Short mmCIF file of C-alpha atoms in Angstrom, two decimals:
data_model
loop_
_atom_site.label_atom_id
_atom_site.label_comp_id
_atom_site.label_asym_id
_atom_site.label_seq_id
_atom_site.Cartn_x
_atom_site.Cartn_y
_atom_site.Cartn_z
CA ASP Q 1 -19.85 -70.63 79.39
CA TYR Q 2 -21.75 -70.66 75.61
CA LYS Q 3 -18.38 -72.78 74.38
CA ALA Q 4 -18.79 -75.23 76.74
CA VAL Q 5 -22.40 -76.09 76.52
CA SER Q 6 -21.96 -76.39 72.55
CA LYS Q 7 -19.50 -79.01 73.06
CA ARG Q 8 -21.04 -80.80 75.11
CA LEU Q 9 -24.37 -81.20 73.53
CA LYS Q 10 -22.53 -81.88 70.03
CA ALA Q 11 -20.79 -84.63 72.18
CA PHE Q 12 -24.13 -85.88 73.25
CA VAL Q 13 -26.02 -85.38 70.04
CA GLY Q 14 -23.18 -87.31 68.10
CA ALA Q 15 -23.02 -90.55 70.72
CA SER Q 16 -27.12 -90.68 70.72
CA ARG Q 17 -30.03 -92.21 68.76
CA PHE Q 18 -33.13 -90.96 69.04
CA GLU Q 19 -36.79 -91.68 67.04
CA LEU Q 20 -37.94 -88.24 67.92
CA VAL Q 21 -36.91 -85.00 68.58
CA GLU Q 22 -39.28 -84.59 71.82
CA THR Q 23 -36.89 -86.73 73.14
CA LEU Q 24 -33.75 -86.03 72.04
CA ALA Q 25 -35.17 -82.30 73.08
CA GLU Q 26 -35.68 -83.43 76.54
CA ARG Q 27 -32.42 -85.55 77.34
CA CYS Q 28 -30.28 -82.35 75.95
CA VAL Q 29 -31.93 -80.11 78.54
CA ALA Q 30 -31.21 -82.80 81.17
CA VAL Q 31 -27.77 -82.89 80.08
CA LEU Q 32 -27.44 -79.09 81.09
CA ARG Q 33 -29.33 -79.33 83.64
CA GLU Q 34 -27.66 -81.68 85.85
CA GLU Q 35 -23.80 -82.00 84.29
CA LEU Q 36 -23.74 -78.21 84.00
CA GLY Q 37 -25.69 -77.14 87.07
CA ILE Q 38 -28.25 -74.37 84.14
CA PRO Q 39 -31.28 -73.89 86.84
CA TRP Q 40 -33.37 -72.98 83.54
CA VAL Q 41 -33.42 -73.80 80.04
CA ARG Q 42 -35.32 -73.10 76.69
CA LEU Q 43 -34.20 -74.80 74.28
CA SER Q 44 -35.15 -75.15 70.40
CA LEU Q 45 -34.44 -77.71 67.92
CA ASN Q 46 -35.57 -78.52 64.39
CA LYS Q 47 -35.16 -81.44 62.34
CA PRO Q 48 -34.63 -80.39 58.64
CA GLY Q 49 -36.45 -82.44 56.38
CA ALA Q 50 -38.08 -84.67 58.48
CA ILE Q 51 -40.93 -85.47 56.65
CA GLY Q 52 -40.14 -84.77 53.59
CA GLU Q 53 -38.24 -82.25 51.32
CA GLY Q 54 -37.71 -78.51 53.21
CA ILE Q 55 -40.83 -79.64 55.74
CA ASP Q 56 -39.54 -79.44 59.46
CA VAL Q 57 -39.98 -80.82 62.30
CA GLY Q 58 -39.23 -78.96 65.91
CA VAL Q 59 -40.12 -78.45 69.49
CA VAL Q 60 -39.23 -75.82 71.94
CA VAL Q 61 -38.40 -77.39 75.44
CA GLU Q 62 -38.11 -74.98 78.69
CA ARG Q 63 -36.97 -76.69 82.08
CA GLY Q 64 -36.26 -74.88 85.29
CA ARG Q 65 -36.94 -71.71 87.06
CA ARG Q 66 -35.56 -68.33 85.76
CA ILE Q 67 -33.24 -67.07 88.32
CA GLY Q 68 -34.00 -63.26 89.03
#
């Protein structure tokens, strides 16, 4: 249910304050797996302009076990 995932992540990110994009990504993945019961997640997260104009910082986090 993409709508439920989007709604939950928007609420979580809006209420959060993290210094590192890596920490935010890990916590988002934990929310999805623990609260929504998603067994496998690959999350790509970017922070536009993190180290200067036009320069993004980003990570890809993959956790869990794929089914099928």
